[in-house]
């Protein structure tokens, strides 16, 4: 484990304990986990919900959103949703035709409106123990946290891109630029 300050260790311990307590109350499960529909599996419903949230997703990103779902399983899931008229696959014409993205159809949008109502109801129940100003303060803090995570993720992506670019530069050029 990396070197952490005493303050950070105390906060991590507090957060861990809060998560354990929230789990004991049954409040830690994802509001997406229990989506239900008479015809569609929970994982298919989660895929639809993510497509509603993000409009158009490459299949690899959709697999990650679904917890790192293996590509063969994701392919079967998308096949089923496509056969049901809820999604359509799109190939990138400009870049690489092997790159496939998935988008909701009108029927998919209609179903995800129902799913979103289920998710919102579950989330409202999670927030209901808090009153007005306290609930608003929690949302403000969570927004700050997500903004910080977004900056951190972008920085990590930029470093990875720079490393990939450096890896593609021939060794002779690197030696010449260092001289």
Tab-separated table of C-alpha atoms in Angstrom:
chain	number	residue	atom	x	y	z
A	1	UNK	CA	0.000	0.000	0.000
A	2	UNK	CA	1.244	3.485	-0.774
A	3	UNK	CA	2.372	5.892	1.913
A	4	UNK	CA	-0.695	7.681	3.260
A	5	UNK	CA	-0.848	10.462	5.787
A	6	UNK	CA	-2.456	9.777	9.137
A	7	UNK	CA	-5.370	12.045	8.186
A	8	UNK	CA	-6.016	10.108	4.983
A	9	UNK	CA	-5.809	6.769	6.794
A	10	UNK	CA	-8.381	7.971	9.350
A	11	UNK	CA	-10.697	9.163	6.572
A	12	UNK	CA	-10.322	5.906	4.659
A	13	UNK	CA	-11.198	3.951	7.813
A	14	UNK	CA	-14.248	6.181	8.391
A	15	UNK	CA	-15.357	5.745	4.776
A	16	UNK	CA	-14.902	1.965	4.974
A	17	UNK	CA	-16.995	1.837	8.147
A	18	UNK	CA	-19.685	4.006	6.556
A	19	UNK	CA	-19.821	1.709	3.520
A	20	UNK	CA	-20.091	-1.351	5.761
A	21	UNK	CA	-22.894	0.294	7.756
A	22	UNK	CA	-24.701	1.359	4.553
A	23	UNK	CA	-24.438	-2.219	3.271
A	24	UNK	CA	-25.908	-3.529	6.522
A	25	UNK	CA	-28.894	-1.221	5.947
A	26	UNK	CA	-29.315	-2.674	2.454
A	27	UNK	CA	-28.478	0.664	0.842
A	28	UNK	CA	-25.246	-0.133	-0.928
A	29	UNK	CA	-26.618	-2.151	-3.834
A	30	UNK	CA	-26.670	-0.386	-7.179
A	31	UNK	CA	-30.100	0.954	-8.150
A	32	UNK	CA	-29.443	-0.722	-11.509
A	33	UNK	CA	-28.874	-4.180	-10.045
A	34	UNK	CA	-32.529	-4.957	-9.380
A	35	UNK	CA	-34.105	-3.596	-12.559
A	36	UNK	CA	-36.914	-5.887	-13.550
A	37	UNK	CA	-38.956	-6.550	-16.657
A	38	UNK	CA	-40.974	-9.636	-17.635
A	39	UNK	CA	-39.074	-10.176	-20.898
A	40	UNK	CA	-35.533	-8.860	-20.372
A	41	UNK	CA	-32.691	-10.023	-18.108
A	42	UNK	CA	-31.248	-7.598	-15.512
A	43	UNK	CA	-27.923	-7.308	-17.380
A	44	UNK	CA	-29.757	-6.445	-20.609
A	45	UNK	CA	-31.729	-3.787	-18.747
A	46	UNK	CA	-28.511	-2.362	-17.321
A	47	UNK	CA	-27.045	-2.173	-20.832
A	48	UNK	CA	-30.114	-0.265	-21.999
A	49	UNK	CA	-29.878	2.094	-19.038
A	50	UNK	CA	-26.221	2.879	-19.839
A	51	UNK	CA	-27.082	3.481	-23.485
A	52	UNK	CA	-29.799	5.900	-22.377
A	53	UNK	CA	-27.324	7.709	-20.135
A	54	UNK	CA	-24.564	7.963	-22.748
A	55	UNK	CA	-26.473	7.882	-26.060
A	56	UNK	CA	-23.957	5.947	-28.171
A	57	UNK	CA	-21.305	3.597	-26.817
A	58	UNK	CA	-18.518	1.567	-28.409
A	59	UNK	CA	-19.013	-2.085	-27.523
A	60	UNK	CA	-15.818	-2.140	-25.442
A	61	UNK	CA	-17.000	0.781	-23.322
A	62	UNK	CA	-20.403	-0.846	-22.873
A	63	UNK	CA	-18.656	-4.024	-21.692
A	64	UNK	CA	-16.732	-1.966	-19.107
A	65	UNK	CA	-19.917	-0.218	-17.931
A	66	UNK	CA	-21.390	-3.665	-17.316
A	67	UNK	CA	-18.601	-4.638	-14.959
A	68	UNK	CA	-16.055	-5.892	-17.470
A	69	UNK	CA	-18.403	-8.254	-19.265
A	70	UNK	CA	-16.524	-10.627	-21.597
A	71	UNK	CA	-16.916	-9.729	-25.269
A	72	UNK	CA	-18.560	-13.014	-26.355
A	73	UNK	CA	-21.214	-12.584	-23.659
A	74	UNK	CA	-21.673	-8.894	-24.535
A	75	UNK	CA	-22.041	-9.792	-28.207
A	76	UNK	CA	-24.847	-12.255	-27.383
A	77	UNK	CA	-26.494	-9.652	-25.133
A	78	UNK	CA	-26.421	-7.018	-27.901
A	79	UNK	CA	-27.660	-9.615	-30.430
A	80	UNK	CA	-30.692	-10.270	-28.237
A	81	UNK	CA	-31.413	-6.556	-27.707
A	82	UNK	CA	-31.013	-5.921	-31.430
A	83	UNK	CA	-33.355	-8.803	-32.300
A	84	UNK	CA	-35.865	-7.299	-29.857
A	85	UNK	CA	-35.701	-3.986	-31.692
A	86	UNK	CA	-34.235	-2.080	-28.721
A	87	UNK	CA	-30.745	-1.267	-30.060
A	88	UNK	CA	-28.880	-1.065	-33.330
A	89	UNK	CA	-25.216	-1.512	-34.098
A	90	UNK	CA	-23.348	1.115	-36.074
A	91	UNK	CA	-19.998	0.691	-37.754
A	92	UNK	CA	-17.536	3.540	-38.064
A	93	UNK	CA	-17.278	4.354	-41.755
A	94	UNK	CA	-14.627	7.078	-41.472
A	95	UNK	CA	-12.110	5.340	-39.236
A	96	UNK	CA	-12.206	1.598	-38.831
A	97	UNK	CA	-15.187	-0.499	-39.894
A	98	UNK	CA	-14.274	-3.012	-37.161
A	99	UNK	CA	-15.222	-0.398	-34.540
A	100	UNK	CA	-18.810	-1.067	-33.550
A	101	UNK	CA	-20.979	1.242	-31.494
A	102	UNK	CA	-24.421	0.597	-30.056
A	103	UNK	CA	-27.356	3.015	-29.969
A	104	UNK	CA	-30.927	2.805	-28.649
A	105	UNK	CA	-33.862	2.661	-31.058
A	106	UNK	CA	-37.163	4.460	-30.391
A	107	UNK	CA	-38.483	1.291	-28.723
A	108	UNK	CA	-35.313	1.178	-26.615
A	109	UNK	CA	-35.855	4.785	-25.534
A	110	UNK	CA	-39.439	3.989	-24.522
A	111	UNK	CA	-38.350	1.030	-22.393
A	112	UNK	CA	-35.521	2.991	-20.785
A	113	UNK	CA	-38.001	5.679	-19.744
A	114	UNK	CA	-39.707	2.957	-17.654
A	115	UNK	CA	-36.344	1.741	-16.330
A	116	UNK	CA	-35.281	5.241	-15.408
A	117	UNK	CA	-38.477	5.650	-13.391
A	118	UNK	CA	-37.524	2.501	-11.408
A	119	UNK	CA	-33.993	3.819	-10.813
A	120	UNK	CA	-35.233	7.249	-9.740
A	121	UNK	CA	-37.684	5.700	-7.274
A	122	UNK	CA	-34.922	3.608	-5.685
A	123	UNK	CA	-32.603	6.598	-5.488
A	124	UNK	CA	-35.339	8.726	-3.911
A	125	UNK	CA	-35.746	6.072	-1.207
A	126	UNK	CA	-31.993	6.208	-0.519
A	127	UNK	CA	-32.107	9.992	-0.144
A	128	UNK	CA	-35.380	10.180	1.782
A	129	UNK	CA	-33.817	9.886	5.276
A	130	UNK	CA	-32.047	13.216	4.670
A	131	UNK	CA	-33.886	16.538	4.786
A	132	UNK	CA	-33.620	19.486	2.346
A	133	UNK	CA	-30.376	21.306	3.176
A	134	UNK	CA	-28.556	18.166	4.277
A	135	UNK	CA	-29.568	16.378	1.073
A	136	UNK	CA	-28.416	19.385	-0.995
A	137	UNK	CA	-25.086	19.485	0.856
A	138	UNK	CA	-24.559	15.783	0.110
A	139	UNK	CA	-25.244	16.371	-3.602
A	140	UNK	CA	-22.823	19.331	-3.645
A	141	UNK	CA	-20.072	17.225	-2.064
A	142	UNK	CA	-20.712	14.304	-4.426
A	143	UNK	CA	-20.516	16.663	-7.413
A	144	UNK	CA	-17.146	17.955	-6.200
A	145	UNK	CA	-15.925	14.382	-5.742
A	146	UNK	CA	-17.012	13.357	-9.267
A	147	UNK	CA	-15.342	16.453	-10.735
A	148	UNK	CA	-12.093	15.544	-8.966
A	149	UNK	CA	-12.350	11.935	-10.168
A	150	UNK	CA	-12.946	13.178	-13.721
A	151	UNK	CA	-9.833	15.358	-13.625
A	152	UNK	CA	-7.831	12.449	-12.204
A	153	UNK	CA	-9.112	10.091	-14.925
A	154	UNK	CA	-8.299	12.600	-17.683
A	155	UNK	CA	-4.792	13.029	-16.318
A	156	UNK	CA	-4.289	9.251	-16.296
A	157	UNK	CA	-5.585	9.028	-19.883
A	158	UNK	CA	-3.267	11.835	-21.003
A	159	UNK	CA	-0.253	10.106	-19.420
A	160	UNK	CA	-1.218	6.823	-21.100
A	161	UNK	CA	-1.549	8.585	-24.471
A	162	UNK	CA	1.831	10.286	-24.055
A	163	UNK	CA	3.448	6.955	-23.155
A	164	UNK	CA	1.847	5.329	-26.196
A	165	UNK	CA	3.150	8.127	-28.409
A	166	UNK	CA	6.638	7.782	-26.933
A	167	UNK	CA	6.555	4.031	-27.433
A	168	UNK	CA	5.879	4.570	-31.125
A	169	UNK	CA	8.825	6.951	-31.596
A	170	UNK	CA	11.910	5.175	-32.947
A	171	UNK	CA	14.812	4.894	-30.477
A	172	UNK	CA	17.104	6.894	-32.816
A	173	UNK	CA	14.817	9.936	-32.584
A	174	UNK	CA	14.692	9.728	-28.792
A	175	UNK	CA	18.479	9.561	-28.575
A	176	UNK	CA	18.848	12.480	-30.985
A	177	UNK	CA	16.396	14.655	-29.050
A	178	UNK	CA	18.139	13.850	-25.740
A	179	UNK	CA	21.536	14.906	-27.118
